[in-house]
Amino acid sequence: MDQHCWLCFVFFHEMFAEVLLTYCTYCYTSPAQSAPMQSRTCRTNRLRLTEAPLYSYVKGKPAISDPRFFDRLKWNGSNHTEDLQDGSIVILNVTFNDTGTYKCIFKRTLKYSNFEFQTSSNKTVVVKVVPKFTRGLASILSEVMMYVSIVGLQVWLVIEMVYCYRKISAAGEEALRESAAEYLAVAPESKDPVAGVQVAE
C-alpha cells in the first residue's frame, strides 16, 4: 500500500432547515513512498430538510458548525496520528435539547500503485435524554445472577472444604486405631518365648 487517504466525518442533529453538506477526503502520502503525492477532493450533497451539519474533523482539526454545541463537543478518537482508526465524539453538559438523531458519515480512500479503493460508511445514532439514568432489565438480571453465582460458588467451596477435612480426619483416626491395635497384638506375642524358657537344673 503506497498511500493512505482520509477523511472527514460529520455528525448531524435534527433541525428544520435545508442545508448543503460538504465533506472532504484528504489523501496523505506514506513516508516510505519515493514520490510524494497529495490530493484533496470535496463533494457536496443536498441533505433532507431535517438535517444540518454539526461537527467535522479534517486533518486533525475539529470544527463545530452548530452554535448550540460550542464548547460542548470533545474529540475522543485517535490523536497524534494521520491514520485515524477511532472517530469517537463526546457531548458534554447534555441537556434535553440534545435529544435527536445523529448521523456520522465516514469516508476513506486507500490509494495503491495501480488503483484506488474508496470506502464509505454511515452510522445513525438515536439519542434520548432522560432525567435519570435507568438500567435495562437484562443488565439488572445479569448483575443479580452474577452475585448469586459468586455466593453459591463460595458456599459450595466451604462445604467441600469441610467435607474433605472431616474425611481426612476420619481416615487419620482410623489409621491411628489400626496402628494401636497392631501394636497391642504384637506386644504379647513377643513376651511368650521368654515365658516358655525354663531354668536348667
Short mmCIF file of C-alpha atoms in Angstrom, two decimals:
data_model
loop_
_atom_site.label_atom_id
_atom_site.label_comp_id
_atom_site.label_asym_id
_atom_site.label_seq_id
_atom_site.Cartn_x
_atom_site.Cartn_y
_atom_site.Cartn_z
CA MET A 1 0.00 0.00 0.00
CA ASP A 2 1.59 3.23 -1.16
CA GLN A 3 -0.74 5.84 0.23
CA HIS A 4 -3.33 6.24 2.96
CA CYS A 5 -6.17 8.63 2.45
CA TRP A 6 -8.61 10.13 4.87
CA LEU A 7 -11.31 11.80 5.79
CA CYS A 8 -13.77 13.63 7.21
CA PHE A 9 -16.61 12.58 9.22
CA VAL A 10 -19.55 14.72 10.17
CA PHE A 11 -22.33 14.47 12.70
CA PHE A 12 -25.80 15.90 12.12
CA HIS A 13 -28.51 17.00 14.50
CA GLU A 14 -32.20 17.20 13.67
CA MET A 15 -33.03 20.71 12.55
CA PHE A 16 -35.76 22.05 10.27
CA ALA A 17 -33.60 23.71 7.68
CA GLU A 18 -32.40 22.89 4.21
CA VAL A 19 -28.63 22.84 4.07
CA LEU A 20 -25.77 21.69 1.91
CA LEU A 21 -23.29 19.29 3.44
CA THR A 22 -19.71 19.37 2.21
CA TYR A 23 -17.40 16.56 3.19
CA CYS A 24 -13.78 16.33 2.16
CA THR A 25 -11.34 13.49 1.76
CA TYR A 26 -7.69 14.28 2.33
CA CYS A 27 -5.04 11.92 0.99
CA TYR A 28 -1.62 11.82 2.56
CA THR A 29 1.48 10.05 1.39
CA SER A 30 3.28 7.32 3.27
CA PRO A 31 6.83 8.33 4.36
CA ALA A 32 8.27 5.29 2.60
CA GLN A 33 6.97 6.40 -0.80
CA SER A 34 9.62 7.93 -3.04
CA ALA A 35 7.32 10.27 -4.98
CA PRO A 36 5.05 12.14 -2.58
CA MET A 37 1.57 12.81 -3.90
CA GLN A 38 -1.29 14.58 -2.24
CA SER A 39 -4.82 15.01 -3.42
CA ARG A 40 -7.87 16.53 -1.88
CA THR A 41 -11.40 16.07 -3.13
CA CYS A 42 -14.55 17.72 -1.88
CA ARG A 43 -18.10 16.77 -2.64
CA THR A 44 -21.36 18.48 -1.89
CA ASN A 45 -24.57 16.62 -1.19
CA ARG A 46 -28.02 18.05 -0.61
CA LEU A 47 -29.47 16.82 2.66
CA ARG A 48 -33.01 16.24 3.72
CA LEU A 49 -34.91 19.13 5.27
CA THR A 50 -34.42 17.77 8.78
CA GLU A 51 -30.62 17.62 8.77
CA ALA A 52 -27.97 20.22 9.46
CA PRO A 53 -24.19 19.96 9.81
CA LEU A 54 -23.00 19.73 13.36
CA TYR A 55 -19.35 18.70 13.55
CA SER A 56 -16.48 17.88 11.22
CA TYR A 57 -12.96 16.60 11.73
CA VAL A 58 -10.48 17.22 8.90
CA LYS A 59 -6.70 16.72 9.05
CA GLY A 60 -6.66 16.64 12.84
CA LYS A 61 -8.65 19.87 13.20
CA PRO A 62 -12.18 19.69 14.61
CA ALA A 63 -14.81 22.23 13.61
CA ILE A 64 -18.18 22.79 15.26
CA SER A 65 -20.83 24.10 12.88
CA ASP A 66 -23.77 24.35 15.26
CA PRO A 67 -23.51 27.15 17.87
CA ARG A 68 -25.62 25.10 20.30
CA PHE A 69 -22.68 22.74 20.70
CA PHE A 70 -19.85 25.24 21.10
CA ASP A 71 -17.54 24.14 23.94
CA ARG A 72 -19.70 21.04 24.44
CA LEU A 73 -18.22 18.63 21.90
CA LYS A 74 -14.98 16.83 22.65
CA TRP A 75 -12.96 14.73 20.21
CA ASN A 76 -12.32 11.36 21.84
CA GLY A 77 -10.92 9.49 18.86
CA SER A 78 -7.42 8.80 17.59
CA ASN A 79 -4.87 11.53 18.33
CA HIS A 80 -1.38 12.36 17.09
CA THR A 81 -1.71 10.18 14.00
CA GLU A 82 -2.71 10.63 10.38
CA ASP A 83 -4.21 7.16 10.13
CA LEU A 84 -7.30 7.63 12.27
CA GLN A 85 -8.93 4.44 13.49
CA ASP A 86 -11.30 5.78 16.15
CA GLY A 87 -13.71 8.64 15.50
CA SER A 88 -15.45 8.98 18.84
CA ILE A 89 -17.06 12.23 19.94
CA VAL A 90 -18.35 13.07 23.43
CA ILE A 91 -21.17 15.53 24.17
CA LEU A 92 -20.57 17.42 27.41
CA ASN A 93 -23.22 19.00 29.64
CA VAL A 94 -26.04 17.08 27.99
CA THR A 95 -29.48 18.73 28.03
CA PHE A 96 -32.94 17.64 26.92
CA ASN A 97 -32.45 19.67 23.74
CA ASP A 98 -29.75 17.20 22.68
CA THR A 99 -32.40 14.56 22.03
CA GLY A 100 -32.44 13.65 18.36
CA THR A 101 -30.93 11.57 15.60
CA TYR A 102 -27.22 11.89 14.86
CA LYS A 103 -25.61 10.58 11.70
CA CYS A 104 -21.92 10.01 11.11
CA ILE A 105 -20.51 9.92 7.58
CA PHE A 106 -17.20 8.13 7.47
CA LYS A 107 -15.20 8.04 4.23
CA ARG A 108 -11.78 6.66 3.45
CA THR A 109 -9.67 6.21 0.32
CA LEU A 110 -6.82 3.73 0.04
CA LYS A 111 -4.51 4.57 -2.84
CA TYR A 112 -2.36 1.78 -4.25
CA SER A 113 0.18 1.91 -7.05
CA ASN A 114 -2.31 0.89 -9.76
CA PHE A 115 -5.73 1.74 -8.36
CA GLU A 116 -7.66 3.47 -5.62
CA PHE A 117 -10.16 1.89 -3.26
CA GLN A 118 -12.81 4.04 -1.63
CA THR A 119 -14.96 3.05 1.30
CA SER A 120 -17.89 4.83 2.88
CA SER A 121 -19.88 4.08 5.99
CA ASN A 122 -22.88 5.87 7.50
CA LYS A 123 -23.82 5.38 11.13
CA THR A 124 -27.04 6.65 12.70
CA VAL A 125 -27.41 7.05 16.46
CA VAL A 126 -30.70 7.93 18.15
CA VAL A 127 -30.12 9.83 21.40
CA LYS A 128 -32.84 10.12 24.03
CA VAL A 129 -32.06 12.20 27.10
CA VAL A 130 -33.77 11.07 30.31
CA PRO A 131 -33.88 12.79 33.73
CA LYS A 132 -32.16 9.90 35.45
CA PHE A 133 -30.02 7.09 34.17
CA THR A 134 -32.05 3.88 34.02
CA ARG A 135 -30.71 0.41 33.56
CA GLY A 136 -32.27 -2.25 31.42
CA LEU A 137 -33.88 -5.34 32.90
CA ALA A 138 -31.31 -7.60 31.27
CA SER A 139 -28.47 -5.67 32.90
CA ILE A 140 -30.09 -5.90 36.34
CA LEU A 141 -30.78 -9.63 35.98
CA SER A 142 -27.22 -10.24 34.79
CA GLU A 143 -25.78 -8.47 37.83
CA VAL A 144 -28.09 -10.35 40.22
CA MET A 145 -27.19 -13.69 38.64
CA MET A 146 -23.51 -12.80 38.87
CA TYR A 147 -23.72 -12.16 42.62
CA VAL A 148 -25.87 -15.26 43.16
CA SER A 149 -23.31 -17.35 41.28
CA ILE A 150 -20.44 -15.90 43.31
CA VAL A 151 -22.19 -16.57 46.65
CA GLY A 152 -23.24 -20.06 45.54
CA LEU A 153 -19.71 -20.97 44.47
CA GLN A 154 -18.28 -19.72 47.77
CA VAL A 155 -20.82 -21.75 49.79
CA TRP A 156 -20.07 -24.83 47.69
CA LEU A 157 -16.33 -24.30 48.23
CA VAL A 158 -16.79 -24.04 52.02
CA ILE A 159 -18.92 -27.22 52.07
CA GLU A 160 -16.32 -29.09 50.03
CA MET A 161 -13.52 -27.93 52.35
CA VAL A 162 -15.45 -29.06 55.46
CA TYR A 163 -16.27 -32.41 53.84
CA CYS A 164 -12.66 -33.03 52.81
CA TYR A 165 -11.40 -32.01 56.26
CA ARG A 166 -13.79 -34.43 58.01
CA LYS A 167 -12.93 -37.22 55.58
CA ILE A 168 -9.20 -36.73 56.11
CA SER A 169 -9.67 -36.54 59.89
CA ALA A 170 -11.72 -39.76 59.92
CA ALA A 171 -9.12 -41.53 57.80
CA GLY A 172 -6.36 -40.35 60.14
CA GLU A 173 -8.22 -41.55 63.24
CA GLU A 174 -8.90 -44.92 61.61
CA ALA A 175 -5.22 -45.27 60.77
CA LEU A 176 -4.26 -44.46 64.38
CA ARG A 177 -6.70 -47.05 65.72
CA GLU A 178 -5.35 -49.71 63.35
CA SER A 179 -1.77 -48.88 64.36
CA ALA A 180 -2.65 -49.11 68.06
CA ALA A 181 -4.41 -52.46 67.57
CA GLU A 182 -1.44 -53.87 65.67
CA TYR A 183 0.93 -52.65 68.38
CA LEU A 184 -1.13 -54.28 71.15
CA ALA A 185 -1.35 -57.53 69.18
CA VAL A 186 2.40 -57.70 68.56
CA ALA A 187 3.44 -56.90 72.15
CA PRO A 188 2.03 -60.10 73.87
CA GLU A 189 3.45 -62.35 71.15
CA SER A 190 6.92 -61.00 71.82
CA LYS A 191 6.64 -61.98 75.52
CA ASP A 192 5.63 -65.67 75.00
CA PRO A 193 9.10 -67.13 74.18
CA VAL A 194 10.56 -65.54 77.27
CA ALA A 195 7.85 -67.03 79.45
CA GLY A 196 8.40 -70.53 78.00
CA VAL A 197 12.11 -70.70 78.88
CA GLN A 198 12.83 -73.00 81.86
CA VAL A 199 15.79 -72.61 84.16
CA ALA A 200 18.18 -75.56 83.87
CA GLU A 201 18.86 -77.54 87.00
#
